[in-house]
Coordinates of C-alpha atoms in Angstrom, one line a residue:
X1 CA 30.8 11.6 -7.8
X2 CA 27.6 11.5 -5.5
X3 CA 25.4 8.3 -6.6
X4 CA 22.6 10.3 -4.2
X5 CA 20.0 11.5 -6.6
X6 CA 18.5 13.2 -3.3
X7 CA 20.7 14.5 -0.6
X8 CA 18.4 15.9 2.4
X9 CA 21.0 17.9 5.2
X10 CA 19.0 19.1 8.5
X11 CA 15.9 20.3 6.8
X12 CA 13.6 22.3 8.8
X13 CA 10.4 24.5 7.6
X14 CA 8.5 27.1 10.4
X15 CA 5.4 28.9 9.2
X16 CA 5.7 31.1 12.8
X17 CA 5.7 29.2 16.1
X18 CA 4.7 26.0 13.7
X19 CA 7.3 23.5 13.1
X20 CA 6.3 21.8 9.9
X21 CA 9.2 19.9 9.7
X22 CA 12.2 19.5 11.9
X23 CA 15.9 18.6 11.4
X24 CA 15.2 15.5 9.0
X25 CA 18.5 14.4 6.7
X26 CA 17.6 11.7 4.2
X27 CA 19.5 10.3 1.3
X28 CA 17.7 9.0 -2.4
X29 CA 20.3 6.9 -3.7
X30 CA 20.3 6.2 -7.7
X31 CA 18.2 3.2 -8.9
X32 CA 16.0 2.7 -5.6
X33 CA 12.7 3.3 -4.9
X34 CA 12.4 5.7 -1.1
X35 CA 9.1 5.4 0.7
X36 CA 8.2 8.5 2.8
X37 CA 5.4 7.6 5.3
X38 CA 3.7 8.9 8.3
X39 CA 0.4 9.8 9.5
X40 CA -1.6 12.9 8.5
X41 CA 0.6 16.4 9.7
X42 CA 4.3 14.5 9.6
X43 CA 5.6 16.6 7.5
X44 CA 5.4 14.7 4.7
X45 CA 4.1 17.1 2.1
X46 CA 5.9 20.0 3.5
X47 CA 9.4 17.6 2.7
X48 CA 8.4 16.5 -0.7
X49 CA 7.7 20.4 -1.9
X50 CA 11.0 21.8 -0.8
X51 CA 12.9 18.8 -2.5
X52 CA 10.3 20.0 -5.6
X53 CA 12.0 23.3 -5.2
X54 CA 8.5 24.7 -4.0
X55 CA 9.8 26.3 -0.7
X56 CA 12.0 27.4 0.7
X57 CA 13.7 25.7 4.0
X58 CA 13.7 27.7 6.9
X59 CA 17.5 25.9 7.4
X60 CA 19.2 23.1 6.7
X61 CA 20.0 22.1 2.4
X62 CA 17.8 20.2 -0.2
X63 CA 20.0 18.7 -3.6
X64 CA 18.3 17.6 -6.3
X65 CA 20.5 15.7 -9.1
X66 CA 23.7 17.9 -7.5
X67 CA 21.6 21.1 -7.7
X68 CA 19.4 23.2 -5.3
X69 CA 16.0 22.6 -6.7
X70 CA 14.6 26.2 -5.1
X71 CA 17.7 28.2 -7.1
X72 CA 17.4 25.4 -10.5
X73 CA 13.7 24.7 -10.8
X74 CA 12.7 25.5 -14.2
X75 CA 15.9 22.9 -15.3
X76 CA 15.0 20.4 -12.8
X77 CA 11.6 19.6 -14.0
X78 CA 13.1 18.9 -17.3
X79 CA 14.9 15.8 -15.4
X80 CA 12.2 14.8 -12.8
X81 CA 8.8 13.8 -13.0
X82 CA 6.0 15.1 -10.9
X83 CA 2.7 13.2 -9.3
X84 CA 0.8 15.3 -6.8
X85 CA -2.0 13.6 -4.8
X86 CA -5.2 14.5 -6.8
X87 CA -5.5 14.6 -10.8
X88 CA -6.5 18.4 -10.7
X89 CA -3.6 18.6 -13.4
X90 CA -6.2 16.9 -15.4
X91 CA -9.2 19.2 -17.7
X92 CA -12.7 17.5 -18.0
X93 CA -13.0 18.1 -21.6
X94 CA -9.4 17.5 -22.4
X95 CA -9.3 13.6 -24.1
X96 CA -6.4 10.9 -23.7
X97 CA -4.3 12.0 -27.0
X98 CA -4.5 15.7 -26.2
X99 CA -3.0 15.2 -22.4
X100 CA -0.1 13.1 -23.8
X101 CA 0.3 16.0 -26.9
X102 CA 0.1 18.7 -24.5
X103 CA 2.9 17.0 -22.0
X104 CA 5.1 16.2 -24.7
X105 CA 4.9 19.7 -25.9
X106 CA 7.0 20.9 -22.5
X107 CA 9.8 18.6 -23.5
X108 CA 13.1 18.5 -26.4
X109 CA 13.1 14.7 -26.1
X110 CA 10.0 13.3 -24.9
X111 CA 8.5 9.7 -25.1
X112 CA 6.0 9.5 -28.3
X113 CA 2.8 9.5 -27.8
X114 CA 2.7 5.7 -28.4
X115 CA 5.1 4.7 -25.9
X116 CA 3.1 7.3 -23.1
X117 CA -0.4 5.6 -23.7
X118 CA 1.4 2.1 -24.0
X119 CA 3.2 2.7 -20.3
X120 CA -0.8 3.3 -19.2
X121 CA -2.4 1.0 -21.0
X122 CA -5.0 3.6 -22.8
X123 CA -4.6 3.5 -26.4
X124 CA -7.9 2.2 -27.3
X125 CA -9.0 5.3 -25.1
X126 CA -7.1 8.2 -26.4
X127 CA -10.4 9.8 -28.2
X128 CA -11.7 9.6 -24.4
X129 CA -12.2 12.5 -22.3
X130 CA -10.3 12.1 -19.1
X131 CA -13.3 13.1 -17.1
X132 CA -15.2 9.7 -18.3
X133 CA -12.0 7.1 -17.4
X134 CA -12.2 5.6 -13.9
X135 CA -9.8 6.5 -11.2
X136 CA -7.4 3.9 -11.8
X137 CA -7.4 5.0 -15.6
X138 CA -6.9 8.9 -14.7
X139 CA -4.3 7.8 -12.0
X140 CA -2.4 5.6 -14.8
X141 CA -2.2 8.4 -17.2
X142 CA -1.2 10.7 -14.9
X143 CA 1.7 8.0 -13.9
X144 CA 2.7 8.1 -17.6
X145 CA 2.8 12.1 -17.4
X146 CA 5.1 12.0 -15.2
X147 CA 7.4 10.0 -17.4
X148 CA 6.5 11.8 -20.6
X149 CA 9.9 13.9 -20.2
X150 CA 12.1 10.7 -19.6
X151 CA 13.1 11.8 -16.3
X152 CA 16.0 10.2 -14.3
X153 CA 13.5 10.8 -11.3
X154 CA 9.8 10.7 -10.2
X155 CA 8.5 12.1 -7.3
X156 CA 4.9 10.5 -6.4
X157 CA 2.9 11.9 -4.0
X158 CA 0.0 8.1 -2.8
X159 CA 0.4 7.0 -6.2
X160 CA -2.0 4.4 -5.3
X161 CA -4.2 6.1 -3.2
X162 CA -8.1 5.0 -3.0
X163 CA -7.6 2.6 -6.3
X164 CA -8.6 -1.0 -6.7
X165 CA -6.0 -3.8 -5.9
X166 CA -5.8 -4.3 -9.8
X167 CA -5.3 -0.6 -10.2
X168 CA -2.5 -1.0 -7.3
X169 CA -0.6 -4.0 -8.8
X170 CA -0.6 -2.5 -12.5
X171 CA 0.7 1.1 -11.5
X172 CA 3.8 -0.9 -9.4
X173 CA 4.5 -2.9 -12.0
X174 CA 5.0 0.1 -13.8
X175 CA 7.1 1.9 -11.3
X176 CA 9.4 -1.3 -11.1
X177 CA 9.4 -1.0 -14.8
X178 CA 11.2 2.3 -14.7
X179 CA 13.3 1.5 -11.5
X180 CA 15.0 -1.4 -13.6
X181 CA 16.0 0.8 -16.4
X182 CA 17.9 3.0 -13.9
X183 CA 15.4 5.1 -12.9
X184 CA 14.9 6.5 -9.0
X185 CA 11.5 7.2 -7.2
X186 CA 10.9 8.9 -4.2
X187 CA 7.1 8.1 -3.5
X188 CA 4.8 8.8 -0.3
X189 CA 2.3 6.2 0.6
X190 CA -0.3 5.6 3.4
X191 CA 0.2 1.5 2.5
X192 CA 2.6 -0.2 4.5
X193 CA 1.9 -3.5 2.5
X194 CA 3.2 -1.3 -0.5
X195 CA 6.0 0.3 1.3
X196 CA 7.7 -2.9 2.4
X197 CA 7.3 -4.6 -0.5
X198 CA 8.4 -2.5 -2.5
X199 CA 10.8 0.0 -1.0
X200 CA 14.5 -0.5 -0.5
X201 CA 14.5 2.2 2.2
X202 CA 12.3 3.9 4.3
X203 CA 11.6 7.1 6.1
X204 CA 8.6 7.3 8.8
X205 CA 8.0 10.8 9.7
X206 CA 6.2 12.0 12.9
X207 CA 6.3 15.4 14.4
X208 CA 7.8 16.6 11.6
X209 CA 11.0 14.6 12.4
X210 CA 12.4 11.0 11.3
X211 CA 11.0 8.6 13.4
X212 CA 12.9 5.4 11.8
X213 CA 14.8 5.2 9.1
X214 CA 16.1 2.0 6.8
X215 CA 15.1 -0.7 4.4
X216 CA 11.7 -2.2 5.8
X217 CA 12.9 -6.0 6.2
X218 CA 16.2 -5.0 8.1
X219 CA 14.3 -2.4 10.2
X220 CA 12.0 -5.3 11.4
X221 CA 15.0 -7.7 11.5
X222 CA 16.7 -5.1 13.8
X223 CA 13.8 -5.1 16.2
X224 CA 13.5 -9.0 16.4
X225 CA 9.9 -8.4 15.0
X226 CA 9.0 -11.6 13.2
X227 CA 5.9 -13.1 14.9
X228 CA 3.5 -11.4 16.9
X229 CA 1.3 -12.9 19.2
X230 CA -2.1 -11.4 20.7
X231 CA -2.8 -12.1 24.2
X232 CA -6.4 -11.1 25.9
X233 CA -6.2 -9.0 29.5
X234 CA -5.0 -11.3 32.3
X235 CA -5.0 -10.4 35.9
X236 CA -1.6 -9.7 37.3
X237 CA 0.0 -9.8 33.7
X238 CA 2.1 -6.6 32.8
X239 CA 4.8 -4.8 30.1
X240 CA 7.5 -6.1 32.7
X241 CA 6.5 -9.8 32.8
X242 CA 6.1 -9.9 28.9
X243 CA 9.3 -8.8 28.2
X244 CA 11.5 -11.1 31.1
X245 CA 10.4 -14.2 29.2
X246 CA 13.0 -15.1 27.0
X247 CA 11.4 -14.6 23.0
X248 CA 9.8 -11.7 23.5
X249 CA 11.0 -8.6 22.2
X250 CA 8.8 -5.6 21.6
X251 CA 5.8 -5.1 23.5
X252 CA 2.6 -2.6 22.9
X253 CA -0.9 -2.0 24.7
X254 CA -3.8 -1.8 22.0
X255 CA -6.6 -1.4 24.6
X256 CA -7.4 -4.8 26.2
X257 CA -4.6 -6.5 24.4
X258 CA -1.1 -7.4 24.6
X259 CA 0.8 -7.2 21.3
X260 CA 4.0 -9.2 22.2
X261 CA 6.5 -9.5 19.3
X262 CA 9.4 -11.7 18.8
X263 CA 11.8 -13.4 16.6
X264 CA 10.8 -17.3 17.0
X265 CA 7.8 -19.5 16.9
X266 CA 8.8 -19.9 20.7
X267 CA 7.1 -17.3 22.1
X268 CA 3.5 -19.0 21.3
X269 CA 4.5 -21.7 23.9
X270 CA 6.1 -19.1 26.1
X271 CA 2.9 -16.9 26.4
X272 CA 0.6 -19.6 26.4
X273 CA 2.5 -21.3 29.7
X274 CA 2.4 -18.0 30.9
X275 CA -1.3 -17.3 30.5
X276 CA -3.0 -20.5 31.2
X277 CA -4.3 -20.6 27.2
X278 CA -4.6 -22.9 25.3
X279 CA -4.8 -21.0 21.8
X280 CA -3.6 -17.2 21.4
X281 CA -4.0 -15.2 18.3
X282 CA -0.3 -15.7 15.9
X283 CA 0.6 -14.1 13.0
X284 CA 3.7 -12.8 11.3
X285 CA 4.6 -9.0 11.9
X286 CA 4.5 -6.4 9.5
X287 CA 5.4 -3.1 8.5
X288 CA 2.4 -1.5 9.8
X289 CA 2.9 -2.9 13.5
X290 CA 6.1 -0.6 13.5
X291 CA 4.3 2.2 12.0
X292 CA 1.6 2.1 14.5
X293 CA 3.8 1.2 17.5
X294 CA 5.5 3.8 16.3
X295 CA 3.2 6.7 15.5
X296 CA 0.6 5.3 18.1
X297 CA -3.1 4.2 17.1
X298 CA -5.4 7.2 17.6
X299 CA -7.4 9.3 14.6
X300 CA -5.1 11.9 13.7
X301 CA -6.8 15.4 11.7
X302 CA -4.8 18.2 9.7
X303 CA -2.7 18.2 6.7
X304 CA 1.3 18.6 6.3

């Protein structure tokens, strides 16, 4: 038996001569967290809603728990838990304890109403109205929603999105919560910080195809992408030169700059010898270097 709670095979969607998304495969394996990333108009949504079972690929095949989620919806959502980006889901006048009634109501087996406003921390607030808790709050409850049904699987479209660092650190701890009792989460976020902590794989779509594809320390591991060092313009000093010396191993133009990445502390001395400078700007790599080497740095408009 499969342990892929998500099985993804050539996916592509076309609304006419648009390609939403393009040939992606992907597999959610059982008890991991997946991070879907990308910049605005990857494909991201458009991926996410036919793994819901919301369309229909154009080709390729979307599994969901060993079913099609388009041809087994209703019974999916009995076993999977849905976040979508905003808390629309949400009625002004509708207070704490009659959202966590009225979501337990869809269910045969559902948390109590206890154990939902305990996983969000709002029981002194379930006389509230949602429309008076803060963002973090509404984005909480919505978070324990999702789990109202006990689902073997959430799917989280920016959990975090727009929130506080508190706000951040409590909903994660929440979602590792339910990843160490066996749960599996498929999530899209715009935080690289997030995604590689986090995340034992990652996909970064672009184009509406998988740009990279892995768990976010070994991808960076892979690319010798440990340190990266910032060198000003210099006269005479180009992509070729950086990469002959020996510790350098990924280069990028950001503007002015130089963005030289490599795997030892050696490269500081290399570039500086090179340059004639005596201090250049070091820090370690992150996720979000790959990302934007990979997607590229400009402001991207449109939706997915």
């Amino acid at each position: 038996m499969s342990d892929s709670v998500i099985e993804v095979a050539s996916l592509a969607k076309h609304y006419g001569d648009v390609t939403a998304v393009a040939d992606v495969s992907l597999q959610v394996e059982t008890g991991t967290i997946f991070g879907l990333v990308g910049p605005n108009g990857a494909g991201k949504s458009t991926t996410i809603e036919c793994i819901e079972g919301l369309r229909t690929p154009s080709s390729g095949t979307v599994r969901v728990l060993s079913q099609p989620p388009r041809q087994h919806r209703r019974g999916l959502f009995r076993r999977i838990g849905v976040l979508p980006q905003h808390n629309e889901l949400l009625p002004a006048r509708l207070r704490v304890g009659e959202a966590v009634d009225l979501w337990r109501s869809f269910y045969d087996n559902p948390l109590s109403k206890d154990e939902t406003l305990a996983l969000c921390g709002l029981k002194d607030r379930r006389k509230t109205r949602t429309s008076r808790l803060s963002g973090g709050q509404r984005r909480r409850l919505m978070i324990a929603l999702a789990q109202v049904g006990r689902p073997r699987l959430l799917i989280l479209d920016e959990p975090s999105s727009g929130l506080d660092p508190v706000a951040r650190y409590n909903i994660w701890r929440n979602l590792n919560a339910f990843k160490e009792q066996g749960g599996t989460i498929l999530v899209s976020t715009h935080y690289m910080d997030e995604a590689e902590e986090h995340c034992d794989q990652l996909c970064l779509l672009d184009h509406g195809r998988i740009q990279v594809l892995g768990n976010p320390r070994r991808l960076m591991e892979e690319r010798r992408m440990r340190i990266l060092v910032k060198v000003p313009h210099t006269p005479d000093l180009d992509r070729d030169r950086l990469l002959a010396l020996d510790h350098a191993h990924q280069v990028e133009q950001v503007e002015n700059e130089w963005f030289v990445f490599g795997a030892t502390d050696r490269l500081y001395g290399e570039l500086k010898q090179l340059t004639n400078r005596e201090f250049l700007e070091l820090r370690p790599a992150r996720l979000e270097d790959l990302y934007l080497m990979t997607t590229g740095r400009a402001y991207r408009t449109g939706v997915d």
